[in-house]
Short mmCIF file of C-alpha atoms in Angstrom, two decimals:
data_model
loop_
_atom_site.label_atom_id
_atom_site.label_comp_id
_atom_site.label_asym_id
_atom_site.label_seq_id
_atom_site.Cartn_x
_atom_site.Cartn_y
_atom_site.Cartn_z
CA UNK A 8 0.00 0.00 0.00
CA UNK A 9 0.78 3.50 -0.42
CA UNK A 10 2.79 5.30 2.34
CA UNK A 11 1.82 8.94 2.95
CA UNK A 12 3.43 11.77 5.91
CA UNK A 13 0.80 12.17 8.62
CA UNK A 14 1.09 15.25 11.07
CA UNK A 15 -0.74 14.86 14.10
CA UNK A 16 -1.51 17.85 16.02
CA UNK A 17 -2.68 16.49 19.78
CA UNK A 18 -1.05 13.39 19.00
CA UNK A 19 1.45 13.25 21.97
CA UNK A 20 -2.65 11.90 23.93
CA UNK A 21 -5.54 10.00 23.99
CA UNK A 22 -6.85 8.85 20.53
CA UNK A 23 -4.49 11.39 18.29
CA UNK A 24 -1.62 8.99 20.20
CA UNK A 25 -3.25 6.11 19.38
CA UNK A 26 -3.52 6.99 15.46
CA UNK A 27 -0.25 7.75 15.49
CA UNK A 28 1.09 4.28 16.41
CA UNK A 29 -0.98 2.68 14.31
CA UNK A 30 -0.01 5.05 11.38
CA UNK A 31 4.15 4.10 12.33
CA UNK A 32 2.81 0.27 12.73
CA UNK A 33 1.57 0.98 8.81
CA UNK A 34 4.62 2.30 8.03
CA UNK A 35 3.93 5.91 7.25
CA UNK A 36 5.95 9.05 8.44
CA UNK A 37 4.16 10.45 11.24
CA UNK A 38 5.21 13.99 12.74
CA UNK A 39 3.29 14.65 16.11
CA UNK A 40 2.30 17.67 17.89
CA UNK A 41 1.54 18.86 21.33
CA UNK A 42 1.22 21.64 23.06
CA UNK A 43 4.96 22.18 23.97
CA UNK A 44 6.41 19.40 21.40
CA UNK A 45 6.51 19.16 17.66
CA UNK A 46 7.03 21.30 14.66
CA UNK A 47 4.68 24.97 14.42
CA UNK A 48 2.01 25.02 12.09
CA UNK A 49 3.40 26.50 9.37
CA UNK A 50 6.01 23.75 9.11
CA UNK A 51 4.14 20.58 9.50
CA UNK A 52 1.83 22.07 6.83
CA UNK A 53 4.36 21.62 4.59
CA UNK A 54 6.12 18.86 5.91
CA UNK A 55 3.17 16.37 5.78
CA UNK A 56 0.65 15.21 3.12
CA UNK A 57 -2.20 14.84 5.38
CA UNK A 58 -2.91 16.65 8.63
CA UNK A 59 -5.10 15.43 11.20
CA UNK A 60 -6.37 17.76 14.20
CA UNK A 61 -6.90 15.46 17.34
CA UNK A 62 -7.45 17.98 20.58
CA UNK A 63 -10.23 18.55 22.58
CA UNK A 64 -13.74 19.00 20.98
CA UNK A 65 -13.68 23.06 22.38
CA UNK A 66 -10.61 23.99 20.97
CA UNK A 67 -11.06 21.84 17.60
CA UNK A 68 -12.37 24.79 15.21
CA UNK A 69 -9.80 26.86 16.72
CA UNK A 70 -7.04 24.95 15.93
CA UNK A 71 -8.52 24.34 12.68
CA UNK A 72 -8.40 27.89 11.70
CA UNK A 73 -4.78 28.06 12.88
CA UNK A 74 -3.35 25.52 10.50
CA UNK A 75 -6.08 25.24 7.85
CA UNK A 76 -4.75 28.34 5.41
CA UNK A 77 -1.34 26.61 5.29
CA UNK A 78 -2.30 23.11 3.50
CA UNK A 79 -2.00 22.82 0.24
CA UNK A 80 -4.82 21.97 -1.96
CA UNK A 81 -3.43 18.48 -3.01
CA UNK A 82 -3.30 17.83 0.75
CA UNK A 83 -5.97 15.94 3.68
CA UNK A 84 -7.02 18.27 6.32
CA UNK A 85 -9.12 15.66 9.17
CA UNK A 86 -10.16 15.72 12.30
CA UNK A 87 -11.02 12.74 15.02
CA UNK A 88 -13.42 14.85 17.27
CA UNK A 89 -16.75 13.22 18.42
CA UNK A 90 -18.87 16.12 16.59
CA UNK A 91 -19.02 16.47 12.92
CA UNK A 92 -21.13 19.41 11.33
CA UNK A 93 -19.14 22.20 12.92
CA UNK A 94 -15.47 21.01 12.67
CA UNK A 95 -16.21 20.08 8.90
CA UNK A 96 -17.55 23.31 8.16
CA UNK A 97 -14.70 25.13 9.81
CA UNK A 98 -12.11 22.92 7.77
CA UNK A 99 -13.75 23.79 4.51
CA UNK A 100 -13.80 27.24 5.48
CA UNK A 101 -10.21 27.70 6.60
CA UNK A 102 -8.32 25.60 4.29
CA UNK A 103 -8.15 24.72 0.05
CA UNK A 104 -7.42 20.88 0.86
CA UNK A 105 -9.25 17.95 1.01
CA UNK A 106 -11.37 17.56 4.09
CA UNK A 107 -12.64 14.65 5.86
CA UNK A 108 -14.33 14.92 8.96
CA UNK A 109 -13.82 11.23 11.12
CA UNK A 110 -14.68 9.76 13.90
CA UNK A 111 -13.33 6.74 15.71
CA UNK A 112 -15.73 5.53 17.40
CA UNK A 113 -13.56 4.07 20.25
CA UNK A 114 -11.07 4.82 22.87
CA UNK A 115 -7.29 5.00 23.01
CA UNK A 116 -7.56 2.16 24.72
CA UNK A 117 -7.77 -0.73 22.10
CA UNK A 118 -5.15 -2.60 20.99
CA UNK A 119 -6.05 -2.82 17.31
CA UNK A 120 -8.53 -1.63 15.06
CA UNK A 121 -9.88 -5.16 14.38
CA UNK A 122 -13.55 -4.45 14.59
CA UNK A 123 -14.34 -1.29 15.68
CA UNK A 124 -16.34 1.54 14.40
CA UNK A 125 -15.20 4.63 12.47
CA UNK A 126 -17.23 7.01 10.79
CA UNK A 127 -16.34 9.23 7.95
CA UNK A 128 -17.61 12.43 6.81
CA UNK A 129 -16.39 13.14 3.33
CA UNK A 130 -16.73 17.75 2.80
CA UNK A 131 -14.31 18.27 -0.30
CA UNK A 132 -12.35 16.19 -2.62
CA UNK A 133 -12.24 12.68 -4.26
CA UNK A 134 -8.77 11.27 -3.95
CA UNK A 135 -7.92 11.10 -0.12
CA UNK A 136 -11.60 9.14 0.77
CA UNK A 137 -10.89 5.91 -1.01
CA UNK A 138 -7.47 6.03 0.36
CA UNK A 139 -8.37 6.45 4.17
CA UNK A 140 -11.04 3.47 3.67
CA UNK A 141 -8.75 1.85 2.11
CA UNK A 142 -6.12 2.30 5.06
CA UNK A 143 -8.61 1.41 7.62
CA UNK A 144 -10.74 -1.32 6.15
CA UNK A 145 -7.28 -3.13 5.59
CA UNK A 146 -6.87 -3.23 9.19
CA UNK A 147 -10.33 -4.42 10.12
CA UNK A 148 -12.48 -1.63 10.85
CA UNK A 149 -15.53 -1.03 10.26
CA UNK A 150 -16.18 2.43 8.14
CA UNK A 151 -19.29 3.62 7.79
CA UNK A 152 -19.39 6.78 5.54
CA UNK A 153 -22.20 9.43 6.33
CA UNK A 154 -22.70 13.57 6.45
CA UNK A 155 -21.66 15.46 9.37
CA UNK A 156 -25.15 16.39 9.95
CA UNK A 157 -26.45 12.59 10.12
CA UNK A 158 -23.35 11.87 11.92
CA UNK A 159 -24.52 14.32 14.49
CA UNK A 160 -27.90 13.49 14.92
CA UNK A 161 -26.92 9.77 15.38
CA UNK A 162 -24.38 10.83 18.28
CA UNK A 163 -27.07 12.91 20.15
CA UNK A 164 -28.82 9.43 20.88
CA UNK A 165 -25.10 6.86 21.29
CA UNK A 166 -23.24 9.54 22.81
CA UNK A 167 -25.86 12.25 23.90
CA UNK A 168 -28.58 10.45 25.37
CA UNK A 169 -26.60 7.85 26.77
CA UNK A 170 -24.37 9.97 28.73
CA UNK A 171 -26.88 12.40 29.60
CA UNK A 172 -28.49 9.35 31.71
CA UNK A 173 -25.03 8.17 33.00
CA UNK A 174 -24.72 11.77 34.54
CA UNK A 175 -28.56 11.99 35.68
CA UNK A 176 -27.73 8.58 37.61
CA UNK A 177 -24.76 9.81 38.81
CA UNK A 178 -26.39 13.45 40.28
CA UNK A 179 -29.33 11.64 41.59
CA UNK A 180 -27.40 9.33 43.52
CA UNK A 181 -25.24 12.13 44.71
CA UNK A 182 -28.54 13.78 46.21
CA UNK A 183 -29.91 11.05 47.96
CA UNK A 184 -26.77 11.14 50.31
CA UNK A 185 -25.40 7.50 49.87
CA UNK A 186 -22.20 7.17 49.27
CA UNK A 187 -21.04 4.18 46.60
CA UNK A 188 -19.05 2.28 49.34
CA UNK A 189 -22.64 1.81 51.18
CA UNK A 190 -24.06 0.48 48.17
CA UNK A 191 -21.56 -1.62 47.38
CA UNK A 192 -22.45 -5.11 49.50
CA UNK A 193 -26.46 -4.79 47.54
CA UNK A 194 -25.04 -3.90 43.99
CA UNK A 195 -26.02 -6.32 41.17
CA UNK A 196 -23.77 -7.20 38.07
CA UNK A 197 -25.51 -4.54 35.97
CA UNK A 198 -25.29 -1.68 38.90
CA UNK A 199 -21.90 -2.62 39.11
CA UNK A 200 -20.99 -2.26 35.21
CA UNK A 201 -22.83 1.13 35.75
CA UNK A 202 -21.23 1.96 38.38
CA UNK A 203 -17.66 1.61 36.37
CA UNK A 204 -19.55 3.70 33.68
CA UNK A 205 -20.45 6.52 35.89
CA UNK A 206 -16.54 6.57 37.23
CA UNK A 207 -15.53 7.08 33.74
CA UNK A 208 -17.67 9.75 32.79
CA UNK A 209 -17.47 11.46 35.81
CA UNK A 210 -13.89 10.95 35.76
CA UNK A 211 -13.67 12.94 32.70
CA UNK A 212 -16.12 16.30 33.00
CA UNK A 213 -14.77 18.28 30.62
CA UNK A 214 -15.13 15.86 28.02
CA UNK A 215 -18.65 15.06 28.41
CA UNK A 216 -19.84 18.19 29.23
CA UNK A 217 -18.86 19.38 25.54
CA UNK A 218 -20.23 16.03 23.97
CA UNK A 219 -23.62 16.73 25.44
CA UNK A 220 -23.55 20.68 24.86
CA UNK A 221 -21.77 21.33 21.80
CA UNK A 222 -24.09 19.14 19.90
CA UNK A 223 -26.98 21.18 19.03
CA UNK A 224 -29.04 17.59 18.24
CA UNK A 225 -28.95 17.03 22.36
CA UNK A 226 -31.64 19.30 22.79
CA UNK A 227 -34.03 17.54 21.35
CA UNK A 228 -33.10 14.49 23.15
CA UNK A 229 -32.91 16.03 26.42
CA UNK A 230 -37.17 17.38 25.33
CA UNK A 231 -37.54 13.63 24.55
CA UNK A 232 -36.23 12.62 27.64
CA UNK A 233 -37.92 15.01 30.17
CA UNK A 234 -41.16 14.16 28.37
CA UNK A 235 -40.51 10.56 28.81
CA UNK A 236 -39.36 10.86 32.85
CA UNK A 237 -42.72 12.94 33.20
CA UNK A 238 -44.92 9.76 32.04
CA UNK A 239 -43.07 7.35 33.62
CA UNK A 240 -43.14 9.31 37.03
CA UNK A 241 -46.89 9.39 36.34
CA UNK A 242 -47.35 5.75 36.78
CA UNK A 243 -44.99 5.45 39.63
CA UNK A 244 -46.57 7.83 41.17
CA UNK A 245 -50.16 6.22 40.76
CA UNK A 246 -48.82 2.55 41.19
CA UNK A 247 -49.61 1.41 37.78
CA UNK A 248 -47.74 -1.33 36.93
CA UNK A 249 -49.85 -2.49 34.40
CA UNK A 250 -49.05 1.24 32.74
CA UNK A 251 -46.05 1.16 33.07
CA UNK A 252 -45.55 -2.52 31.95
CA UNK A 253 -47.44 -1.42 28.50
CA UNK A 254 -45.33 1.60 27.55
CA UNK A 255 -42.32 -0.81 28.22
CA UNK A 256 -44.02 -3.63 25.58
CA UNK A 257 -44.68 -0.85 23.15
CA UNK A 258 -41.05 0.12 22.81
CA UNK A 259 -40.00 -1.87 19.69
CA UNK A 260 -36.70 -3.71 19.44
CA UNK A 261 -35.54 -4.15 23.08
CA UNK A 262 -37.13 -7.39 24.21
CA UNK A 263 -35.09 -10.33 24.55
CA UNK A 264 -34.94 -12.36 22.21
CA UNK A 265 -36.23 -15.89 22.54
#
């Protein structure tokens, strides 16, 4: 296969890290970035053939901005930020290059790329897409290719709505007083595993914070999910189990399977 020069700014952490040994495992050149280590800007611009911006979601479109006018128009400007629409159209706007917007849809954590997720959100150009499947696919992932706006919309339910509960959990449990130590000897398997989740988000504030605010698709989730607290607190409140019971057999897709 091919081998192309990667620069990686944010890749001395977290998932830009990760990209960046697999990219050396692939046998590309790979020049890395932080925020006290690595070529300026300007430099690594020119130095690299593709350019991928891997920093935290707030400071994405900033960063963007900052090294977008010096790529050449021959060139891959990406990102690997959990939100599409707005880092897309920033990278469009700031820079003559290719753009793809992508998403690994995983942590830094995993040892290969055998299986997971990755989404791809194509905003200018026709030459670097089938490469970066290409690249990907030939190491097992799974790329789905969508727009940043369905990309979005699909994250305000797997990321949005999902943490939004993890941190509702976690906030109501903090009210109630009880600390998790007290819990611990009447915790179930799944309490447990949720437990580990809340740790992790909670661990991690900033992070989710943005995911759940920066994504304008959240709000309508979070109207969808007061609406559906307020029905189900009806029939708590009343004792109807039967009520409850049927909006539970009405939800489509979620019963176990015989």
């Amino acid at each position: 296969m091919e081998k192309f020069s990667f620069g990686i700014i944010g890749g001395t952490g977290g998932i830009g890290r990760r990209f960046a040994d697999f990219l050396r495992q692939e046998g590309h050149a790979v020049h890395v970035t932080g925020r006290r280590t690595g070529m300026d800007m300007p430099d690594l611009a020119m130095a690299c053939q593709v350019i991928v911006v891997s920093v935290p979601i707030g400071v994405t479109c900033e960063v963007i901005r900052k090294v977008g006018p010096f790529l050449k128009e021959d060139a891959l400007l990406m990102d690997l930020t959990s939100l599409k629409e707005e880092p897309v159209r920033v990278m469009l706007a700031s820079s003559a290059s290719e753009v793809i917007g992508c998403h690994p849809l995983f942590g830094p954590g995993v040892s290969s790329l055998e299986g997971q997720n990755i989404a791809l959100c194509p905003g200018r150009g026709e030459r670097w897409l089938p490469r970066l499947k290409a690249l990907l696919q030939g190491n097992g992932a799974r790329v789905v290719v969508t727009t940043p706006q369905r990309h979005d919309e699909i994250m305000a339910i797997v990321q949005g709505l999902n943490h939004l509960n993890t941190i509702a959990l976690g906030l109501v449990l903090n009210e109630t007083g009880m600390k998790p130590s007290e819990l611990e000897e009447f915790t179930t398997p799944i309490y447990r595993m949720k437990m580990e989740i809340m740790e992790r988000v909670f661990g991690r504030p900033e992070l989710y914070a943005e995911l759940l605010t920066l994504n304008p698709h959240v709000k309508r989730i979070c109207d969808l999910y007061e609406k559906k607290i307020a029905e189900l607190r009806q029939h708590i409140i009343h004792g109807d189990a039967g009520g409850l019971r049927a909006c539970m057999e009405r939800c489509v897709g979620f019963q176990e399977k015989p």
